[in-house]
PDB file of C-alpha atoms in Angstrom:
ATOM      1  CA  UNK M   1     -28.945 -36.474   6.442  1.00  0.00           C
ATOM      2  CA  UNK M   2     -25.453 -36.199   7.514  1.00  0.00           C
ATOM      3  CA  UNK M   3     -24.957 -33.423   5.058  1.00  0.00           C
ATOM      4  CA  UNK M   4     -27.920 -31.609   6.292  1.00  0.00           C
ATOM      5  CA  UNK M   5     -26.012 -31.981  10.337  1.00  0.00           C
ATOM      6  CA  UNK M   6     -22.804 -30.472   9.081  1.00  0.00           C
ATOM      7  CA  UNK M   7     -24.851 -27.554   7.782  1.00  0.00           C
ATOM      8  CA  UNK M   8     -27.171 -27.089  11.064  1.00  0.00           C
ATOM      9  CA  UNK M   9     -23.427 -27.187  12.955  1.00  0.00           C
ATOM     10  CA  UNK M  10     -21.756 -25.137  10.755  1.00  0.00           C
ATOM     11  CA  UNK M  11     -25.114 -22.719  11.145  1.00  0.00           C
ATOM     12  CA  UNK M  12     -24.936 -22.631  14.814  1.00  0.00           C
ATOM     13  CA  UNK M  13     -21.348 -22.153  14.955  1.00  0.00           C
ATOM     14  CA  UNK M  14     -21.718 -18.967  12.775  1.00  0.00           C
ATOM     15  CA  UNK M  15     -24.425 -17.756  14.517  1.00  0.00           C
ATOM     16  CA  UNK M  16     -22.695 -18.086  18.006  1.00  0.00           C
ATOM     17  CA  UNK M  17     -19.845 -16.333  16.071  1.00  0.00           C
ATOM     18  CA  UNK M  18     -21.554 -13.613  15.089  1.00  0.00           C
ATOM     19  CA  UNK M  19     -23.176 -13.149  18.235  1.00  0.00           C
ATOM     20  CA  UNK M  20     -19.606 -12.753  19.496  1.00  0.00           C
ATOM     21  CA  UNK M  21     -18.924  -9.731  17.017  1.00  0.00           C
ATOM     22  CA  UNK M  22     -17.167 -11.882  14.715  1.00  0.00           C
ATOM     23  CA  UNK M  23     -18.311 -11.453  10.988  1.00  0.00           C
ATOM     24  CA  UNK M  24     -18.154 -14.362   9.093  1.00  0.00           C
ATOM     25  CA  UNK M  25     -20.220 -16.429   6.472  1.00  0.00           C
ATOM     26  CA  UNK M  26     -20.998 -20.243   5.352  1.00  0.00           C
ATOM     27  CA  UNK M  27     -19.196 -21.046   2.295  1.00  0.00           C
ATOM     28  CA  UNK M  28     -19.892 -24.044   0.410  1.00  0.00           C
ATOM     29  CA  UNK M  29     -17.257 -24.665  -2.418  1.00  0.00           C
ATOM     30  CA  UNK M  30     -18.670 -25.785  -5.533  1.00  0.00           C
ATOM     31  CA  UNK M  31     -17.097 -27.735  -8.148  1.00  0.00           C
ATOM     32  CA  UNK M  32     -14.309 -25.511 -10.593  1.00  0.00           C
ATOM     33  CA  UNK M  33     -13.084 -26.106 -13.962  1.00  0.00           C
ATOM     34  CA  UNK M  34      -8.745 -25.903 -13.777  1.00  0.00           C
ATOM     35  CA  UNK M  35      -8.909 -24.389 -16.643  1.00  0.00           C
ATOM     36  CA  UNK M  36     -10.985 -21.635 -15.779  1.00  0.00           C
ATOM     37  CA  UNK M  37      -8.693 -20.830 -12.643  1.00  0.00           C
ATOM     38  CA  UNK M  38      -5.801 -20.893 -14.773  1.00  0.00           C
ATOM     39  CA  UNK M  39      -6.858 -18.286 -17.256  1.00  0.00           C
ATOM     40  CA  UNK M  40      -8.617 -16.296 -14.006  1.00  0.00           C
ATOM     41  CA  UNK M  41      -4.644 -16.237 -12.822  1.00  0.00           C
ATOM     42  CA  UNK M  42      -3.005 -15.105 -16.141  1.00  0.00           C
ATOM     43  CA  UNK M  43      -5.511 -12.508 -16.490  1.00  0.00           C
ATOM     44  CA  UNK M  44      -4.998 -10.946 -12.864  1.00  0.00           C
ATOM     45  CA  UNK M  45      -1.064 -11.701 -12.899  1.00  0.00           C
ATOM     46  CA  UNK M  46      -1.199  -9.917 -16.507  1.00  0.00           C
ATOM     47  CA  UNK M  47      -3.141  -7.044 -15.459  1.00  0.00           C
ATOM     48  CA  UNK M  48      -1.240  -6.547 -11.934  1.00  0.00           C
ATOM     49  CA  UNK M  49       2.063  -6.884 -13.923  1.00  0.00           C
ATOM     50  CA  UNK M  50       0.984  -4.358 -16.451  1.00  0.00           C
ATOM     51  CA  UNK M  51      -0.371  -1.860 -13.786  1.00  0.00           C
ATOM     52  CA  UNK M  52       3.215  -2.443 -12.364  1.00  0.00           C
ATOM     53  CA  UNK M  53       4.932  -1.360 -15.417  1.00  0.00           C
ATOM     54  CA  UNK M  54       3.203   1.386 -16.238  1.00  0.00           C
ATOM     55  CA  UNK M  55       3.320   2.972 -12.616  1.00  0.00           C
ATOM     56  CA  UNK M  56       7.194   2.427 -12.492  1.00  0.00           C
ATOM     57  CA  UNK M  57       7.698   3.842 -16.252  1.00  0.00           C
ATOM     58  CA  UNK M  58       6.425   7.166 -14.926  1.00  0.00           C
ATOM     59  CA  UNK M  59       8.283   7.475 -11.696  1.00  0.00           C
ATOM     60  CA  UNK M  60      11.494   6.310 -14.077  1.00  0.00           C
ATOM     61  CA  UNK M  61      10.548   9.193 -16.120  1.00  0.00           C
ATOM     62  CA  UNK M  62      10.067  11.817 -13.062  1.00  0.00           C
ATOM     63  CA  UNK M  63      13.235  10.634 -11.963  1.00  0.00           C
ATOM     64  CA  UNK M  64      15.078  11.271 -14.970  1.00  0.00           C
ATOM     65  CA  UNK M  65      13.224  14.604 -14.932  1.00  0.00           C
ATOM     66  CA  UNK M  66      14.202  15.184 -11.524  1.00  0.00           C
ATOM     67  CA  UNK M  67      18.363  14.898 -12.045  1.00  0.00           C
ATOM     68  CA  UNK M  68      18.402  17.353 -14.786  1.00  0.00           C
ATOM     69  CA  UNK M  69      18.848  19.533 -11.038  1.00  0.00           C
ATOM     70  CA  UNK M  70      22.507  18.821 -11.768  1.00  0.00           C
ATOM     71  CA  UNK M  71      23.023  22.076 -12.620  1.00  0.00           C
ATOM     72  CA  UNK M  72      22.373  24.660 -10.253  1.00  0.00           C
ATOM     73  CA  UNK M  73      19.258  24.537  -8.246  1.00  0.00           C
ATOM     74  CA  UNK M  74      19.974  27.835  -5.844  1.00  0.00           C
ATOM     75  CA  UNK M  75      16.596  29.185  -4.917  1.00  0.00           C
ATOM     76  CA  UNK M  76      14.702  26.893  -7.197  1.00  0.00           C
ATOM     77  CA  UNK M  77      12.408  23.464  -7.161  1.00  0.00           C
ATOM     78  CA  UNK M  78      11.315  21.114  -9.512  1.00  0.00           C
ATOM     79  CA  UNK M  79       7.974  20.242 -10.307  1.00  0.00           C
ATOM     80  CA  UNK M  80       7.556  16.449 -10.815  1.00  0.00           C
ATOM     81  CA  UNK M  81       5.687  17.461 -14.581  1.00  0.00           C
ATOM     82  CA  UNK M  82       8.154  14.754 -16.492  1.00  0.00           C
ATOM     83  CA  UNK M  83       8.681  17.942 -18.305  1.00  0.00           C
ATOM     84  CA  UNK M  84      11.339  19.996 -16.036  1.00  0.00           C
ATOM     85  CA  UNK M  85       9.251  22.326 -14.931  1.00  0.00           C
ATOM     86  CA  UNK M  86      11.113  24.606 -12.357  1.00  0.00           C
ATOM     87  CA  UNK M  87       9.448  26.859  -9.720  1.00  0.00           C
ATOM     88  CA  UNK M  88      11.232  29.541  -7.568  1.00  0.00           C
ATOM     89  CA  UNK M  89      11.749  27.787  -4.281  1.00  0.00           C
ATOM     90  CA  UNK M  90      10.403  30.528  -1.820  1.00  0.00           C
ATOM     91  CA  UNK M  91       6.915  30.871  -4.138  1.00  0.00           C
ATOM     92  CA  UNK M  92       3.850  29.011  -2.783  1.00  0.00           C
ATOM     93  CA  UNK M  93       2.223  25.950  -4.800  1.00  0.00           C
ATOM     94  CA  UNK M  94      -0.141  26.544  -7.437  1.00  0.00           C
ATOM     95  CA  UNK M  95      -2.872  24.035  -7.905  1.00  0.00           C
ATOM     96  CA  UNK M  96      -1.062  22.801 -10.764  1.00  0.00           C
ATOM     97  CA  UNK M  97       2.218  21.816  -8.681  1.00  0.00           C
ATOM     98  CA  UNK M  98      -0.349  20.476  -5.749  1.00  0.00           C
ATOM     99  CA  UNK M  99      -2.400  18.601  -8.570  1.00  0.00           C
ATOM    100  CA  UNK M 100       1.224  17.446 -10.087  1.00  0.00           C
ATOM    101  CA  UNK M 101       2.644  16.020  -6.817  1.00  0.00           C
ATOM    102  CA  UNK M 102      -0.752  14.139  -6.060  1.00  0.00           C
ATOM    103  CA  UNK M 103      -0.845  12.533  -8.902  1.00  0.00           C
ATOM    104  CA  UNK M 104       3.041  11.735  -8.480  1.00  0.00           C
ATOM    105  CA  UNK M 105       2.892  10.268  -4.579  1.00  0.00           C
ATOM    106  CA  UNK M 106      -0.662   8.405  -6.327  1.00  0.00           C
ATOM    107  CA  UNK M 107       1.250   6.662  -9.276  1.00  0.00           C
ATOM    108  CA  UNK M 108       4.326   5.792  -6.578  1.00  0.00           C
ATOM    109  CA  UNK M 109       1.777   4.031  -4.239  1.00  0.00           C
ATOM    110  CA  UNK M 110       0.240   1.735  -6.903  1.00  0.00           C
ATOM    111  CA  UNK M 111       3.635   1.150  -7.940  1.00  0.00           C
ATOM    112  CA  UNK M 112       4.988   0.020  -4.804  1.00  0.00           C
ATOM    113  CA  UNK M 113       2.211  -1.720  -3.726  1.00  0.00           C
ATOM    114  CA  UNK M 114       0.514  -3.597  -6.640  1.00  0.00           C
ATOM    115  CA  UNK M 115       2.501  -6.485  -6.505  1.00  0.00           C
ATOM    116  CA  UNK M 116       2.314  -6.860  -2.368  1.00  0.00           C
ATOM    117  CA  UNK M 117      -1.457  -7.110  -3.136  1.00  0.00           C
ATOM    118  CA  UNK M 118      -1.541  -9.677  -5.942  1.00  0.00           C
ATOM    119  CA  UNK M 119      -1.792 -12.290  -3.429  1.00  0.00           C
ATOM    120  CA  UNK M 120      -5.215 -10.977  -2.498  1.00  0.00           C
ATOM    121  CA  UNK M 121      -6.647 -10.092  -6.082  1.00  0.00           C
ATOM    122  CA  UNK M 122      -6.414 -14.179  -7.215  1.00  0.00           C
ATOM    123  CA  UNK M 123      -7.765 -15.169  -3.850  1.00  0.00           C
ATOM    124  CA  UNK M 124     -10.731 -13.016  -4.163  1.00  0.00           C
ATOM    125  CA  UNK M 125     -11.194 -14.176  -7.805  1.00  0.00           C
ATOM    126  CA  UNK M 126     -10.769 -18.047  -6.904  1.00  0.00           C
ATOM    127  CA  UNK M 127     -12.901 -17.604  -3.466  1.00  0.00           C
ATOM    128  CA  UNK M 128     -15.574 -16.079  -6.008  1.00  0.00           C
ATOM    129  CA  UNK M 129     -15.177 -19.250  -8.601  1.00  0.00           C
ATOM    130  CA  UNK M 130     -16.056 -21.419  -5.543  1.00  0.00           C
ATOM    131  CA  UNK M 131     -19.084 -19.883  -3.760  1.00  0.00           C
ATOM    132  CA  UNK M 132     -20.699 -19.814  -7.409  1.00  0.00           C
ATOM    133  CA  UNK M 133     -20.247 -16.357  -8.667  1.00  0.00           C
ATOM    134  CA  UNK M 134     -18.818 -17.798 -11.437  1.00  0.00           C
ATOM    135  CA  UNK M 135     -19.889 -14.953 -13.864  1.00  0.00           C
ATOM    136  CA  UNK M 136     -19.298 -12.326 -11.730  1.00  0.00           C
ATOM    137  CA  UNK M 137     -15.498 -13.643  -9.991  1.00  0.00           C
ATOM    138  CA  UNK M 138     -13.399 -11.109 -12.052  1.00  0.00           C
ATOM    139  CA  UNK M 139     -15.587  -8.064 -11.927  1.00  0.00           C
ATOM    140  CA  UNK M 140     -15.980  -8.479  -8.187  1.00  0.00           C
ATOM    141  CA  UNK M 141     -12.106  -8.652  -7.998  1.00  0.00           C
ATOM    142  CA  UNK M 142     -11.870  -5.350  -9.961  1.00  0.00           C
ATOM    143  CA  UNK M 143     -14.620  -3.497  -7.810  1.00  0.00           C
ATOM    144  CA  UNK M 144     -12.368  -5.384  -4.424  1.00  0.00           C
ATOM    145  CA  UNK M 145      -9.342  -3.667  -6.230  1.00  0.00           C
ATOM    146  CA  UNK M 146     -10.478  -0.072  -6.869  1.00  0.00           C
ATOM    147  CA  UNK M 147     -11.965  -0.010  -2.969  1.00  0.00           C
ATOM    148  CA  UNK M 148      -8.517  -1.237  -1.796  1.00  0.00           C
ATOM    149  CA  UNK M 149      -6.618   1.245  -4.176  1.00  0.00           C
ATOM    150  CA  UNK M 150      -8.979   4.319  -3.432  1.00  0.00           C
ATOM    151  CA  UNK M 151      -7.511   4.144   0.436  1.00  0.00           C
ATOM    152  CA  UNK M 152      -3.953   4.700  -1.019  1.00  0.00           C
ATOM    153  CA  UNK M 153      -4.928   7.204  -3.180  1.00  0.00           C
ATOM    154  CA  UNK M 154      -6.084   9.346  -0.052  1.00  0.00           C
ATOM    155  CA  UNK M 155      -3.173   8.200   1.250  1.00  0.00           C
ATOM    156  CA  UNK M 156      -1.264   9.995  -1.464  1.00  0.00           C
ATOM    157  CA  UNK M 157      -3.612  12.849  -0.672  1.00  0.00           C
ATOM    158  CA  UNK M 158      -2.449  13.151   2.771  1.00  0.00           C
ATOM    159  CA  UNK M 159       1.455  12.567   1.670  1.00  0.00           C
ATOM    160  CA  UNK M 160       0.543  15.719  -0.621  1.00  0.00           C
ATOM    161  CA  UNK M 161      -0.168  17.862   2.328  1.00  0.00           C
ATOM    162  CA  UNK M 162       2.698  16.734   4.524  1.00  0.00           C
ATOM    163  CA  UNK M 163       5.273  17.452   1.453  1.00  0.00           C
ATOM    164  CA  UNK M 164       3.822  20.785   0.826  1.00  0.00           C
ATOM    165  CA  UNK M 165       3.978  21.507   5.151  1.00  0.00           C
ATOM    166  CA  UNK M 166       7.569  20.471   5.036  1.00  0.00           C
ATOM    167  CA  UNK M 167       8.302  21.823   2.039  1.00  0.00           C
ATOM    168  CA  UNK M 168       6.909  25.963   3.321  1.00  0.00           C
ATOM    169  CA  UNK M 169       9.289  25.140   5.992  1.00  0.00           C
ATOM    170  CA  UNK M 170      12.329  24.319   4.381  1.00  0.00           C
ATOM    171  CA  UNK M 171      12.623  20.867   5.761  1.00  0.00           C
ATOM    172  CA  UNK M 172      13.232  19.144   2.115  1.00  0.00           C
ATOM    173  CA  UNK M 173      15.085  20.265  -0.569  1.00  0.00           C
ATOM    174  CA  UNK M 174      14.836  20.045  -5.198  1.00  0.00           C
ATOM    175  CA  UNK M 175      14.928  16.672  -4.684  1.00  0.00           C
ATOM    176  CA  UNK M 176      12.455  16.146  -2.002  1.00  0.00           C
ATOM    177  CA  UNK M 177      14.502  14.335   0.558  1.00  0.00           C
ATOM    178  CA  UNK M 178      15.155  15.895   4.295  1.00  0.00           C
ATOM    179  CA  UNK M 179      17.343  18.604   4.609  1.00  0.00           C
ATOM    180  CA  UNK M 180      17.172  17.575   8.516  1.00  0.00           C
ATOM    181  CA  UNK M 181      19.269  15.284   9.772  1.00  0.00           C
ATOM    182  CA  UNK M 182      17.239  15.307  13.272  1.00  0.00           C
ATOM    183  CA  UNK M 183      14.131  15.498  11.975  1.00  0.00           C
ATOM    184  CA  UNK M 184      15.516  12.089   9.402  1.00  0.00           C
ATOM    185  CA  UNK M 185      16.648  10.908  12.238  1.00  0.00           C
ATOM    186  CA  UNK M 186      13.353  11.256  14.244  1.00  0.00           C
ATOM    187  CA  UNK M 187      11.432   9.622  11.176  1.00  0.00           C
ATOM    188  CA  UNK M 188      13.667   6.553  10.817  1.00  0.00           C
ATOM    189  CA  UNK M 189      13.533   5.677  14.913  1.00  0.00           C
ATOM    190  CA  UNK M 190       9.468   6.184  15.015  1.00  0.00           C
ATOM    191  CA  UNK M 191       9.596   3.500  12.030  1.00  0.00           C
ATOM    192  CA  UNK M 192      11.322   1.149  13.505  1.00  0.00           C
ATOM    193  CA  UNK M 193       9.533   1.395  16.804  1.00  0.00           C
ATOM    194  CA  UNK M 194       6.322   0.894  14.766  1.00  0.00           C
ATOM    195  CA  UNK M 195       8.147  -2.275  12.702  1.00  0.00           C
ATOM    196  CA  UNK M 196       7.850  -3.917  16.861  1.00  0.00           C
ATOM    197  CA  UNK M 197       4.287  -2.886  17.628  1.00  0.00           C
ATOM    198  CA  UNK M 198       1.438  -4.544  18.198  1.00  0.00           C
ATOM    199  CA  UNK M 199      -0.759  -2.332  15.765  1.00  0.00           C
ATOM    200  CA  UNK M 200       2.137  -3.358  12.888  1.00  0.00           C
ATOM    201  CA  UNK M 201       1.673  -7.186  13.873  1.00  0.00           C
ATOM    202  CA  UNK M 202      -2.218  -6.445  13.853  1.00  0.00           C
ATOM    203  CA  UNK M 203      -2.395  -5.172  10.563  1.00  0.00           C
ATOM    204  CA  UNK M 204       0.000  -7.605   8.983  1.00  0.00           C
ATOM    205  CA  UNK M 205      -1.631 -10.319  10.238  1.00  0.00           C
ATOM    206  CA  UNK M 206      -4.922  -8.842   8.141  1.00  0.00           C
ATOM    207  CA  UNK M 207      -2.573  -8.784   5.104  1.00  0.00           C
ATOM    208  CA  UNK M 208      -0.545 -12.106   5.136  1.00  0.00           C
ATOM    209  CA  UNK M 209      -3.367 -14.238   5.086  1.00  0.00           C
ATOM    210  CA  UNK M 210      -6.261 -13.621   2.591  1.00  0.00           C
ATOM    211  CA  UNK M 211      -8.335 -16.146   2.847  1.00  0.00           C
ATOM    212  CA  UNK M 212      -8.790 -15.513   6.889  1.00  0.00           C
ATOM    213  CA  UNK M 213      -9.049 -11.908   5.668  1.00  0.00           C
ATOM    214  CA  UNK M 214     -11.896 -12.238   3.262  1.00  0.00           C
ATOM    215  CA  UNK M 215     -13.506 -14.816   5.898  1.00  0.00           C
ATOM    216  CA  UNK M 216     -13.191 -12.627   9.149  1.00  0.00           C
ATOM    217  CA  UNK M 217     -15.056 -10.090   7.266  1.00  0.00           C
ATOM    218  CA  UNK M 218     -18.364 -11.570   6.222  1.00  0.00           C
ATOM    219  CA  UNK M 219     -17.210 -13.239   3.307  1.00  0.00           C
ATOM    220  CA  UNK M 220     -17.429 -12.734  -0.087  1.00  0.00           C
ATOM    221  CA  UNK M 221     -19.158 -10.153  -1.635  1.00  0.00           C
ATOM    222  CA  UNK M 222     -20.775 -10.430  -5.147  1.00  0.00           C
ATOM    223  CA  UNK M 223     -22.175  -6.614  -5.590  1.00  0.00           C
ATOM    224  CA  UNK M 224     -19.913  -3.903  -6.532  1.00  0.00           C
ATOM    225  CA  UNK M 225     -20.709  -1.691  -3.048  1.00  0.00           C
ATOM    226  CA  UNK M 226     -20.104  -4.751  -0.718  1.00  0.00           C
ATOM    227  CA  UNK M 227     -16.614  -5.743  -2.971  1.00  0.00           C
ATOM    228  CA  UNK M 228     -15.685  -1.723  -2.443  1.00  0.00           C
ATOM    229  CA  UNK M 229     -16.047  -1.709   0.856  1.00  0.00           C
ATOM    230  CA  UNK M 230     -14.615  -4.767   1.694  1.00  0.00           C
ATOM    231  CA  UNK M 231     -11.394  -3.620  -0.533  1.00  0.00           C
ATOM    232  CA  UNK M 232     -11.366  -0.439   1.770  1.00  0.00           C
ATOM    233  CA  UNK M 233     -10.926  -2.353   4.342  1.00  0.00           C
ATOM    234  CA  UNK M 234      -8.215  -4.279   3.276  1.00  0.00           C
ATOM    235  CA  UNK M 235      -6.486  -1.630   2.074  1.00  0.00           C
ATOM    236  CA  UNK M 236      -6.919   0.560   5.611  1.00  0.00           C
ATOM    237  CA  UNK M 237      -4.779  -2.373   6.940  1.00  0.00           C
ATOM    238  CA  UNK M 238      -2.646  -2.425   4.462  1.00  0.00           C
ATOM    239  CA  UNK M 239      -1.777   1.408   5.113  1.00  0.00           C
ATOM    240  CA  UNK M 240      -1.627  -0.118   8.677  1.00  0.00           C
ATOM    241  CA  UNK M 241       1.319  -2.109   8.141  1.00  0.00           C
ATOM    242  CA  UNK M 242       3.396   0.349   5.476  1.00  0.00           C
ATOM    243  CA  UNK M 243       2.860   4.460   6.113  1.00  0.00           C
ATOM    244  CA  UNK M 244       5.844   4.053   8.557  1.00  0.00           C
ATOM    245  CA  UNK M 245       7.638   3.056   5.594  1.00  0.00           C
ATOM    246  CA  UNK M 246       6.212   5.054   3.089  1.00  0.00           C
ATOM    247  CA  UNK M 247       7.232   8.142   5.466  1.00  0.00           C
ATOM    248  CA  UNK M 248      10.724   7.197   4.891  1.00  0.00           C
ATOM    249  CA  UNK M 249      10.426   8.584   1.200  1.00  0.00           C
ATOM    250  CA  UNK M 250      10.403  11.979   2.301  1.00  0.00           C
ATOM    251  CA  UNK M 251      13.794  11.212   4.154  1.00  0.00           C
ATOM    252  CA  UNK M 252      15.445   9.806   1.323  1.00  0.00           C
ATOM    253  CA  UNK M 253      14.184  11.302  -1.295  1.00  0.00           C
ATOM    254  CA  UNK M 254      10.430  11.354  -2.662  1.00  0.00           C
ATOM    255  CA  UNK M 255      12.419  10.416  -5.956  1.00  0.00           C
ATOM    256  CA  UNK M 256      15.130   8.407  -5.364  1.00  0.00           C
ATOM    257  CA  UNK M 257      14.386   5.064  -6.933  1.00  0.00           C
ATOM    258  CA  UNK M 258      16.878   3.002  -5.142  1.00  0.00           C
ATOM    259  CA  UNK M 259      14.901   4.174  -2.232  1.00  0.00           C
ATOM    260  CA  UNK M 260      11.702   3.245  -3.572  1.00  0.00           C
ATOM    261  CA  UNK M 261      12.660   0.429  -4.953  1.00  0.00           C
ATOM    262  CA  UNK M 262      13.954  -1.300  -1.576  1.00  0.00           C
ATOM    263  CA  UNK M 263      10.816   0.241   0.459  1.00  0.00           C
ATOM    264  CA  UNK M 264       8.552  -1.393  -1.800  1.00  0.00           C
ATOM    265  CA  UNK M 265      11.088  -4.863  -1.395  1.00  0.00           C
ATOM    266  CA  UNK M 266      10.115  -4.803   2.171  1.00  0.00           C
ATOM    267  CA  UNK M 267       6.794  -4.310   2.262  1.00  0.00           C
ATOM    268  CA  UNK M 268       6.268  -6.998  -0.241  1.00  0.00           C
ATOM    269  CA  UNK M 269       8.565  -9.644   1.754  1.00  0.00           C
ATOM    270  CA  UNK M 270       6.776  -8.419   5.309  1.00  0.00           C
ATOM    271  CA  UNK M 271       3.183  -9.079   3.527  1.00  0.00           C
ATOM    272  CA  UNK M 272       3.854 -11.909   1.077  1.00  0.00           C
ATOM    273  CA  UNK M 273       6.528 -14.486   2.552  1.00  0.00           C
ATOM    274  CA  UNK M 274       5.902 -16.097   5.816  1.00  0.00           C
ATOM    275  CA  UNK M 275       8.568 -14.799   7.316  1.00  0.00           C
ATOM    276  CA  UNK M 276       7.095 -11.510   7.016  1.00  0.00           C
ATOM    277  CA  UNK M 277       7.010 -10.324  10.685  1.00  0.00           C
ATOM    278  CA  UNK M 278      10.842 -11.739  11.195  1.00  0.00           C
ATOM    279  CA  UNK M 279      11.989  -9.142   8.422  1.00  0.00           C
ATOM    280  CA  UNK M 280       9.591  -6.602   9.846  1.00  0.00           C
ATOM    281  CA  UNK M 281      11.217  -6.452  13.063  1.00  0.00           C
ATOM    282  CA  UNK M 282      15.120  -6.768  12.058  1.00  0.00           C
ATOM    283  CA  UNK M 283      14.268  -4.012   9.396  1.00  0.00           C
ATOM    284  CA  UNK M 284      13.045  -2.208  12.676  1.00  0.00           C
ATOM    285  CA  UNK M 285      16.554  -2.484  14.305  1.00  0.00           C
ATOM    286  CA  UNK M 286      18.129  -1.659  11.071  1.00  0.00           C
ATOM    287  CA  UNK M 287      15.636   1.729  11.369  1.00  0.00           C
ATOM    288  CA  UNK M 288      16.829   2.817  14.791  1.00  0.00           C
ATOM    289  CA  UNK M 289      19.892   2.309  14.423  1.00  0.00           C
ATOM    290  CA  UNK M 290      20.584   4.047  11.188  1.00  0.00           C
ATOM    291  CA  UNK M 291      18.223   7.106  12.277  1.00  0.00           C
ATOM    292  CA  UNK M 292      20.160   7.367  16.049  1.00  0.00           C
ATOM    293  CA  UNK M 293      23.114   7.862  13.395  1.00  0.00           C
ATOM    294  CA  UNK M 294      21.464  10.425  11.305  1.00  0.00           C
ATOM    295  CA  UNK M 295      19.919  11.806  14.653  1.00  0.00           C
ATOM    296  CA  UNK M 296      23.306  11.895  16.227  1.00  0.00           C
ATOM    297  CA  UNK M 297      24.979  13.777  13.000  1.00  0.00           C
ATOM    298  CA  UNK M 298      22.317  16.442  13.016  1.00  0.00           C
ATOM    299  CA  UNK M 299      22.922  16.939  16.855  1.00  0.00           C
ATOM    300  CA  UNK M 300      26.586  17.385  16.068  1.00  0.00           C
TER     301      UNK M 300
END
């Protein structure tokens, strides 16, 4: 009897939830092997780890593509092909180059962002062990992880069009970094702005805590459509918290992996570590005042 008063209460409290506009559902845990968690986290840490890997090995390998500009680049750009393919600079894309540069801003998002989202993928596949999808834990996690990746790859869509803008109007250069200082300037001060807003705090808070996440949201989802969408959604807030940052690549160079490599070190400590929204607002200050610098040198 008791048992059947904590579900009653837990059922009116939903409902009077829901009748709030807050989505949630009534999960009751069931009983879960260790063992079975265990090898759910090696497979997902595996799998993230080699998805890692083999987006970084191909940026490496554009990179190394992209220095053979030592030369002498006058009136010339490269392609990022990994084979160093050159196009002359005042031509207009092909769809080849457009194709080539998608799939190159597509690769560097899954690279940089993977690991910031591991977090989520082993909640999803524990939070499905303990509702009782236990057959179906992992493949929902995969269907959660293609909805959450399909929102960066039309993010890399729309990076695609900006590059190409800037790029008919001379505002980067071979390497795809700002040939602006004003304009870098104007970039890095709108980032760190955004680093102290309330939409940045709102999406983070979406991203540092999972479980809420996958709560606030109607719960878990055992079909493939209703794991998609819900990994759309937690990728839309994931573009929330990091397209300032992202925009930063096209200051300092779309292929500079130093670059990359520290943009993707923040967004992982702003998202993962509980300190997140500390770092996220003293890498704000660090923003503005490095791009009143660069906005001060190109006013000079």
């Amino acid at each position: 009897m008791a048992g059947d008063g904590s579900h009653l209460t837990a059922a009116l409290i939903a409902r009077k939830l829901r009748d709030s506009g807050i989505d949630c559902e009534i999960v009751h845990p069931v009983p879960i092997d260790a063992a079975v968690v265990r090898r759910d986290r090696v497979v997902i840490v595996l799998a993230v780890a080699l998805l890692t890997a083999l987006a970084w090995g191909y940026l490496l390998r554009l990179s190394a593509d992209m220095n053979m500009g030592c030369m002498d680049m006058t009136g010339l750009r490269m392609i990022p092909s990994g084979m160093g393919l050159m196009m002359q600079a005042e031509m207009p894309w092909r769809a080849m180059e457009f194709a080539l540069v998608f799939v190159m801003w597509t690769v560097m998002m899954v690279g940089m962002m993977t690991p910031s989202a591991a977090p989520m993928f082993l909640m999803y596949a524990r939070v499905g062990r303990q509702t009782g999808a236990q057959s179906k834990s992992l493949s929902a996690t995969v269907w959660f992880a293609a909805g959450y990746f399909l929102v960066w790859v039309a993010f890399a869509l729309f990076a695609t069009l900006v590059q190409w803008a800037l790029e008919r109007t001379a505002l980067l250069d071979f390497t795809m970094a700002s040939t602006d200082n004003v304009l870098g300037g104007f970039v890095f001060i709108a980032a760190g702005l955004y680093q102290w807003s309330r939409l940045n705090d709102l999406c983070m808070a979406q991203c540092q805590k999972p479980f809420e996440f996958v709560m606030r949201h109607g719960g878990y989802r055992r079909d493939a459509p209703g794991c998609v969408m819900l990994g759309l959604r937690h990728g839309a807030y994931c573009v929330g918290c990091c397209w300032a940052l992202m925009a930063l690549l096209l200051v300092g160079g779309v292929m500079n992996v130093l670059w990359i490599v520290l943009l993707a070190l923040l967004a992982f400590l702003e998202r993962v570590t509980s300190m997140g929204r500390l770092i996220a607002r003293l890498a704000g200050i660090v923003l503005v005042a490095g791009g009143a610098w660069l906005f001060s040198m190109g006013m000079s």
